[in-house]
mmCIF file of C-alpha atoms in Angstrom:
data_model
loop_
_atom_site.group_PDB
_atom_site.id
_atom_site.type_symbol
_atom_site.label_atom_id
_atom_site.label_comp_id
_atom_site.label_asym_id
_atom_site.label_seq_id
_atom_site.Cartn_x
_atom_site.Cartn_y
_atom_site.Cartn_z
ATOM 1 C CA MET A 1 6.575 -19.981 -4.372
ATOM 2 C CA ALA A 2 7.076 -17.528 -7.168
ATOM 3 C CA ASP A 3 3.330 -17.421 -7.789
ATOM 4 C CA SER A 4 2.147 -17.427 -4.339
ATOM 5 C CA TYR A 5 0.862 -13.853 -4.589
ATOM 6 C CA LEU A 6 -1.631 -15.202 -7.119
ATOM 7 C CA HIS A 7 -3.532 -17.023 -4.221
ATOM 8 C CA ALA A 8 -3.753 -13.913 -2.081
ATOM 9 C CA PRO A 9 -6.977 -12.383 -3.825
ATOM 10 C CA THR A 10 -8.972 -15.358 -3.059
ATOM 11 C CA GLN A 11 -7.952 -15.161 0.631
ATOM 12 C CA VAL A 12 -9.092 -11.397 0.762
ATOM 13 C CA ARG A 13 -12.368 -12.301 -0.694
ATOM 14 C CA THR A 14 -12.958 -15.369 1.729
ATOM 15 C CA THR A 15 -12.035 -13.540 4.822
ATOM 16 C CA THR A 16 -13.232 -9.966 4.308
ATOM 17 C CA PRO A 17 -10.631 -8.260 6.261
ATOM 18 C CA LEU A 18 -11.671 -5.187 8.273
ATOM 19 C CA VAL A 19 -9.252 -2.394 7.534
ATOM 20 C CA GLN A 20 -9.067 0.684 9.561
ATOM 21 C CA CYS A 21 -7.974 3.740 7.634
ATOM 22 C CA LEU A 22 -6.649 6.789 9.058
ATOM 23 C CA THR A 23 -6.032 8.661 5.841
ATOM 24 C CA ASN A 24 -6.524 11.919 4.218
ATOM 25 C CA ALA A 25 -9.738 13.601 3.440
ATOM 26 C CA VAL A 26 -9.391 14.090 -0.194
ATOM 27 C CA VAL A 27 -9.352 10.133 -0.742
ATOM 28 C CA MET A 28 -11.525 8.551 1.951
ATOM 29 C CA GLN A 29 -14.562 7.771 -0.358
ATOM 30 C CA PHE A 30 -12.442 6.318 -3.172
ATOM 31 C CA THR A 31 -10.417 4.250 -0.570
ATOM 32 C CA ALA A 32 -13.369 2.874 1.206
ATOM 33 C CA ASN A 33 -14.878 1.891 -2.271
ATOM 34 C CA ALA A 34 -11.570 0.323 -3.542
ATOM 35 C CA LEU A 35 -11.661 -1.780 -0.381
ATOM 36 C CA LEU A 36 -15.223 -2.850 -0.842
ATOM 37 C CA ALA A 37 -14.580 -3.751 -4.377
ATOM 38 C CA ILE A 38 -11.742 -6.114 -3.607
ATOM 39 C CA GLY A 39 -13.856 -7.908 -0.993
ATOM 40 C CA ALA A 40 -12.616 -6.190 2.235
ATOM 41 C CA SER A 41 -14.440 -3.986 4.770
ATOM 42 C CA PRO A 42 -13.359 -0.396 5.372
ATOM 43 C CA ALA A 43 -13.636 1.542 8.591
ATOM 44 C CA MET A 44 -12.457 5.169 8.648
ATOM 45 C CA VAL A 45 -12.030 5.243 12.541
ATOM 46 C CA ASP A 46 -9.392 8.099 13.324
ATOM 47 C CA THR A 47 -10.265 9.967 16.398
ATOM 48 C CA PRO A 48 -7.787 9.481 19.500
ATOM 49 C CA ALA A 49 -10.635 8.210 21.659
ATOM 50 C CA GLU A 50 -11.457 5.368 19.284
ATOM 51 C CA SER A 51 -8.508 4.518 17.302
ATOM 52 C CA PHE A 52 -6.462 2.512 19.757
ATOM 53 C CA ASP A 53 -9.229 0.154 20.585
ATOM 54 C CA PHE A 54 -10.402 -0.337 17.012
ATOM 55 C CA ALA A 55 -6.889 -1.135 15.824
ATOM 56 C CA GLY A 56 -7.145 -4.135 18.107
ATOM 57 C CA VAL A 57 -10.140 -5.597 16.365
ATOM 58 C CA ALA A 58 -9.095 -4.514 13.008
ATOM 59 C CA ASP A 59 -7.341 -6.963 10.729
ATOM 60 C CA GLY A 60 -5.163 -4.125 9.120
ATOM 61 C CA VAL A 61 -4.511 -0.651 9.695
ATOM 62 C CA LEU A 62 -3.467 2.261 7.277
ATOM 63 C CA ILE A 63 -1.723 5.185 8.318
ATOM 64 C CA ASN A 64 -1.662 7.954 5.695
ATOM 65 C CA ALA A 65 -0.926 11.460 6.667
ATOM 66 C CA GLY A 66 -2.050 13.170 3.516
ATOM 67 C CA THR A 67 -4.086 15.896 5.138
ATOM 68 C CA PRO A 68 -3.097 15.700 8.823
ATOM 69 C CA SER A 69 -4.721 17.687 11.729
ATOM 70 C CA ALA A 70 -3.356 17.801 15.194
ATOM 71 C CA GLU A 71 -6.361 15.656 16.241
ATOM 72 C CA GLN A 72 -5.482 13.075 13.398
ATOM 73 C CA TYR A 73 -1.864 12.898 14.307
ATOM 74 C CA ALA A 74 -2.945 11.935 17.809
ATOM 75 C CA GLY A 75 -5.461 9.347 16.531
ATOM 76 C CA MET A 76 -2.701 7.863 14.145
ATOM 77 C CA ASN A 77 -0.315 7.487 17.119
ATOM 78 C CA ARG A 78 -3.034 5.679 19.296
ATOM 79 C CA ALA A 79 -3.905 3.419 16.283
ATOM 80 C CA VAL A 80 -0.320 2.480 15.901
ATOM 81 C CA ASP A 81 -0.014 1.756 19.583
ATOM 82 C CA GLY A 82 -3.273 -0.344 19.415
ATOM 83 C CA ALA A 83 -2.173 -2.156 16.349
ATOM 84 C CA ASN A 84 1.269 -2.862 17.904
ATOM 85 C CA ALA A 85 -0.315 -4.193 21.233
ATOM 86 C CA ALA A 86 -2.743 -6.410 19.329
ATOM 87 C CA GLY A 87 -0.246 -7.541 16.780
ATOM 88 C CA THR A 88 -2.409 -6.006 13.879
ATOM 89 C CA PRO A 89 -0.394 -5.380 10.698
ATOM 90 C CA TRP A 90 -0.260 -1.696 9.803
ATOM 91 C CA VAL A 91 0.876 0.164 6.686
ATOM 92 C CA LEU A 92 2.637 3.501 6.619
ATOM 93 C CA ASP A 93 1.927 5.680 3.590
ATOM 94 C CA PRO A 94 4.470 8.624 3.977
ATOM 95 C CA VAL A 95 2.511 11.086 1.851
ATOM 96 C CA GLY A 96 4.719 14.136 0.837
ATOM 97 C CA VAL A 97 7.444 13.351 3.310
ATOM 98 C CA GLY A 98 10.495 15.628 3.198
ATOM 99 C CA GLY A 99 8.727 18.708 2.274
ATOM 100 C CA LEU A 100 6.990 19.723 5.486
ATOM 101 C CA ALA A 101 8.847 19.625 8.936
ATOM 102 C CA GLU A 102 5.874 18.406 11.247
ATOM 103 C CA ARG A 103 4.862 15.848 8.614
ATOM 104 C CA SER A 104 8.332 14.667 8.107
ATOM 105 C CA ALA A 105 8.996 14.210 11.717
ATOM 106 C CA PHE A 106 5.843 12.410 12.360
ATOM 107 C CA LEU A 107 6.344 9.964 9.644
ATOM 108 C CA ARG A 108 10.250 9.263 10.300
ATOM 109 C CA ASP A 109 9.163 8.729 13.992
ATOM 110 C CA SER A 110 6.563 6.218 12.800
ATOM 111 C CA VAL A 111 9.283 4.156 11.149
ATOM 112 C CA ASP A 112 10.633 3.241 14.509
ATOM 113 C CA LYS A 113 7.284 1.822 15.450
ATOM 114 C CA GLN A 114 7.939 -1.035 13.123
ATOM 115 C CA PRO A 115 5.125 -0.896 10.483
ATOM 116 C CA ALA A 116 4.536 -4.229 8.787
ATOM 117 C CA ALA A 117 4.838 -2.454 5.418
ATOM 118 C CA ILE A 118 5.737 0.986 3.910
ATOM 119 C CA ARG A 119 4.409 2.156 0.671
ATOM 120 C CA GLY A 120 5.340 5.297 -1.250
ATOM 121 C CA ASN A 121 6.591 6.647 -4.390
ATOM 122 C CA ALA A 122 10.466 6.742 -4.987
ATOM 123 C CA SER A 123 10.937 10.375 -3.527
ATOM 124 C CA GLU A 124 8.880 9.484 -0.555
ATOM 125 C CA ILE A 125 10.939 6.347 0.307
ATOM 126 C CA VAL A 126 14.161 8.155 -0.221
ATOM 127 C CA ALA A 127 13.247 11.025 1.971
ATOM 128 C CA LEU A 128 11.785 8.746 4.635
ATOM 129 C CA ALA A 129 15.064 7.050 4.967
ATOM 130 C CA GLY A 130 16.888 10.358 5.266
ATOM 131 C CA LEU A 131 18.737 9.857 1.993
ATOM 132 C CA GLY A 132 16.906 12.770 0.102
ATOM 133 C CA ALA A 133 14.856 15.817 0.402
ATOM 134 C CA GLY A 134 11.511 14.423 -1.186
ATOM 135 C CA GLY A 135 9.542 15.159 -4.401
ATOM 136 C CA ARG A 136 7.512 17.894 -5.708
ATOM 137 C CA GLY A 137 4.413 17.834 -3.355
ATOM 138 C CA VAL A 138 3.107 14.217 -3.720
ATOM 139 C CA ASP A 139 4.806 13.617 -7.205
ATOM 140 C CA ALA A 140 8.219 11.661 -7.421
ATOM 141 C CA THR A 141 11.144 13.284 -8.842
ATOM 142 C CA ASP A 142 13.466 10.268 -8.370
ATOM 143 C CA GLU A 143 13.417 7.116 -10.390
ATOM 144 C CA VAL A 144 12.238 3.818 -8.713
ATOM 145 C CA ALA A 145 15.686 2.112 -9.076
ATOM 146 C CA ASP A 146 17.314 5.088 -7.071
ATOM 147 C CA ALA A 147 15.314 4.246 -4.026
ATOM 148 C CA LEU A 148 16.488 0.748 -3.749
ATOM 149 C CA GLU A 149 19.259 1.544 -1.144
ATOM 150 C CA ALA A 150 16.548 3.448 0.748
ATOM 151 C CA ALA A 151 14.128 0.822 0.694
ATOM 152 C CA GLN A 152 16.479 -1.803 1.951
ATOM 153 C CA LEU A 153 17.541 0.437 4.778
ATOM 154 C CA LEU A 154 13.869 0.963 5.771
ATOM 155 C CA ALA A 155 13.274 -2.844 5.329
ATOM 156 C CA ARG A 156 16.260 -3.540 7.828
ATOM 157 C CA ARG A 157 14.956 -0.808 10.467
ATOM 158 C CA THR A 158 11.498 -2.223 10.521
ATOM 159 C CA GLY A 159 11.745 -5.922 9.753
ATOM 160 C CA GLY A 160 8.871 -5.379 7.398
ATOM 161 C CA VAL A 161 8.209 -4.851 3.707
ATOM 162 C CA VAL A 162 8.805 -1.708 1.533
ATOM 163 C CA ALA A 163 7.078 -1.074 -1.590
ATOM 164 C CA VAL A 164 8.218 1.636 -4.106
ATOM 165 C CA THR A 165 5.519 2.630 -6.718
ATOM 166 C CA GLY A 166 6.318 3.640 -10.101
ATOM 167 C CA PRO A 167 6.244 2.397 -13.900
ATOM 168 C CA GLU A 168 7.723 -0.711 -12.325
ATOM 169 C CA ASP A 169 7.043 -1.343 -8.704
ATOM 170 C CA LEU A 170 9.885 -2.357 -6.430
ATOM 171 C CA ILE A 171 9.068 -4.553 -3.396
ATOM 172 C CA VAL A 172 11.846 -5.033 -0.683
ATOM 173 C CA SER A 173 12.224 -7.053 2.570
ATOM 174 C CA GLU A 174 15.297 -8.359 4.252
ATOM 175 C CA GLY A 175 16.901 -10.875 1.778
ATOM 176 C CA ARG A 176 14.479 -10.251 -1.169
ATOM 177 C CA VAL A 177 14.093 -7.793 -3.807
ATOM 178 C CA SER A 178 11.122 -8.183 -6.226
ATOM 179 C CA TRP A 179 10.020 -6.052 -9.292
ATOM 180 C CA LEU A 180 6.566 -6.003 -10.499
ATOM 181 C CA ARG A 181 5.323 -4.666 -13.723
ATOM 182 C CA SER A 182 1.751 -3.880 -14.020
ATOM 183 C CA GLY A 183 -0.795 -1.027 -14.319
ATOM 184 C CA ASP A 184 -1.387 1.877 -16.770
ATOM 185 C CA PRO A 185 -0.247 5.580 -16.834
ATOM 186 C CA MET A 186 -4.112 6.561 -16.335
ATOM 187 C CA LEU A 187 -3.737 5.582 -12.655
ATOM 188 C CA GLN A 188 -1.655 8.821 -12.199
ATOM 189 C CA LEU A 189 -4.519 10.859 -13.440
ATOM 190 C CA VAL A 190 -7.064 9.800 -10.718
ATOM 191 C CA ILE A 191 -6.862 11.080 -7.271
ATOM 192 C CA GLY A 192 -6.432 8.496 -4.547
ATOM 193 C CA THR A 193 -5.041 5.558 -6.537
ATOM 194 C CA GLY A 194 -1.801 5.350 -4.557
ATOM 195 C CA CYS A 195 -3.599 6.209 -1.225
ATOM 196 C CA ALA A 196 -6.020 3.387 -1.903
ATOM 197 C CA LEU A 197 -3.171 1.053 -2.642
ATOM 198 C CA GLY A 198 -1.860 1.525 0.824
ATOM 199 C CA ALA A 199 -5.412 0.473 2.227
ATOM 200 C CA LEU A 200 -5.229 -2.466 -0.288
ATOM 201 C CA THR A 201 -1.872 -3.530 1.278
ATOM 202 C CA ALA A 202 -3.308 -3.335 4.680
ATOM 203 C CA ALA A 203 -6.202 -5.581 3.763
ATOM 204 C CA TYR A 204 -3.826 -8.239 1.969
ATOM 205 C CA LEU A 205 -1.478 -8.254 4.870
ATOM 206 C CA GLY A 206 -4.505 -8.792 7.266
ATOM 207 C CA ALA A 207 -6.148 -11.403 5.156
ATOM 208 C CA THR A 208 -2.913 -13.527 4.877
ATOM 209 C CA ARG A 209 -1.419 -13.185 8.259
ATOM 210 C CA ASP A 210 -2.197 -16.752 9.447
ATOM 211 C CA THR A 211 -1.572 -18.349 6.107
ATOM 212 C CA ASP A 212 1.733 -19.662 4.253
ATOM 213 C CA ILE A 213 1.583 -16.355 2.073
ATOM 214 C CA SER A 214 4.536 -14.184 3.246
ATOM 215 C CA PRO A 215 3.958 -10.570 4.059
ATOM 216 C CA HIS A 216 6.344 -9.819 1.157
ATOM 217 C CA ASP A 217 4.023 -11.889 -1.239
ATOM 218 C CA ALA A 218 0.930 -10.092 0.263
ATOM 219 C CA VAL A 219 2.284 -6.837 -0.723
ATOM 220 C CA ILE A 220 3.209 -7.898 -4.124
ATOM 221 C CA ALA A 221 -0.590 -9.243 -4.368
ATOM 222 C CA ALA A 222 -2.001 -5.872 -3.392
ATOM 223 C CA HIS A 223 0.243 -3.912 -5.995
ATOM 224 C CA ALA A 224 -0.540 -6.562 -8.678
ATOM 225 C CA HIS A 225 -4.290 -6.411 -8.021
ATOM 226 C CA LEU A 226 -4.317 -2.729 -8.398
ATOM 227 C CA GLY A 227 -2.239 -2.684 -11.397
ATOM 228 C CA ALA A 228 -3.919 -5.477 -13.163
ATOM 229 C CA ALA A 229 -7.264 -3.656 -12.693
ATOM 230 C CA GLY A 230 -5.701 -0.328 -13.921
ATOM 231 C CA HIS A 231 -4.754 -2.176 -17.067
ATOM 232 C CA ILE A 232 -8.263 -3.466 -17.481
ATOM 233 C CA ALA A 233 -9.785 -0.054 -16.622
ATOM 234 C CA ALA A 234 -7.572 1.698 -19.336
ATOM 235 C CA THR A 235 -9.042 -0.548 -22.093
ATOM 236 C CA ARG A 236 -12.561 0.445 -21.075
ATOM 237 C CA ALA A 237 -12.199 4.130 -20.342
ATOM 238 C CA THR A 238 -11.774 7.109 -22.556
ATOM 239 C CA ALA A 239 -10.513 9.617 -19.936
ATOM 240 C CA PRO A 240 -9.949 9.996 -16.162
ATOM 241 C CA GLY A 241 -13.610 10.218 -15.116
ATOM 242 C CA SER A 242 -14.663 6.999 -16.898
ATOM 243 C CA PHE A 243 -11.345 5.261 -15.870
ATOM 244 C CA ALA A 244 -12.002 5.978 -12.152
ATOM 245 C CA VAL A 245 -15.467 4.007 -12.447
ATOM 246 C CA ALA A 246 -13.897 1.306 -14.709
ATOM 247 C CA LEU A 247 -11.196 0.891 -12.102
ATOM 248 C CA LEU A 248 -13.596 0.184 -9.174
ATOM 249 C CA ASP A 249 -15.429 -2.403 -11.490
ATOM 250 C CA ALA A 250 -12.040 -3.977 -12.565
ATOM 251 C CA LEU A 251 -10.936 -4.315 -8.879
ATOM 252 C CA HIS A 252 -14.185 -6.101 -8.140
ATOM 253 C CA GLN A 253 -14.243 -8.424 -11.188
ATOM 254 C CA LEU A 254 -10.333 -9.194 -11.470
ATOM 255 C CA ASP A 255 -9.798 -13.097 -11.532
ATOM 256 C CA ARG A 256 -6.582 -15.100 -11.139
ATOM 257 C CA HIS A 257 -6.191 -15.700 -14.888
ATOM 258 C CA GLN A 258 -6.164 -11.895 -15.479
ATOM 259 C CA LEU A 259 -3.974 -11.229 -12.401
ATOM 260 C CA GLU A 260 -1.301 -13.718 -13.944
ATOM 261 C CA ASN A 261 -1.600 -12.499 -17.450
ATOM 262 C CA LEU A 262 -1.571 -8.719 -16.731
ATOM 263 C CA THR A 263 1.313 -8.858 -14.211
ATOM 264 C CA HIS A 264 5.000 -9.711 -14.536
ATOM 265 C CA LEU A 265 7.032 -10.531 -11.475
ATOM 266 C CA ARG A 266 10.875 -10.995 -11.506
ATOM 267 C CA GLU A 267 13.150 -11.543 -8.496
ATOM 268 C CA GLU A 268 16.600 -9.879 -8.245
ATOM 269 C CA ASN A 269 19.431 -11.547 -6.674
ATOM 270 C CA ARG A 270 20.800 -9.352 -3.779
#
């Protein structure tokens, strides 16, 4: 169904998915608050001693190597192993891939462990697929459309969903290409919005796992939720500081009518 993503927010709010976030230190609080705002439950469990076991009880897991340490790399590997052993969907957010050797090797190795979804900007997706060198730090230097080939390659390798964020988001899985228009440029002026989106994606995948909402549509729903909330927040805010607060409020208050009217989805025949 073309509108099945519109049903997913209710599923999140009624199931309160538990999301294990192994993410960067800069965005932990914002990510946790974003998850709470949409009706999910965050858990920042990232130590090697605990992350395997916790991934087995979580509904979704986020792997975000934004500010990694040796211990966090180990914790992430354990969490991925625990998620795969338990069948828990996990999301790979390849922050800054391509620019640094150790980070890039870790992220590219993680692709072979079959994440349920990968979420990044165009340059990150191109670099993760081995088709480019990456962007400028965490900023994209490629256009979203230029990442289509890389996204399709990664989707075939993982059997999962690949999302490329930008002015118009690209969501790809085997046999399907979707374009989602939503959001506001102000989202780029608040640190953590992209990282929080990875956590929201894990929440949506976990909440819809045993429903008739496909993983592809669950990933669309996560992006639509943040994008529509960003649009609403921009109408209420005057600058990045007030926007960040308004965004959390909008994530919490968003209803189906707003989601439907503030997003536009189109399917591309491929």
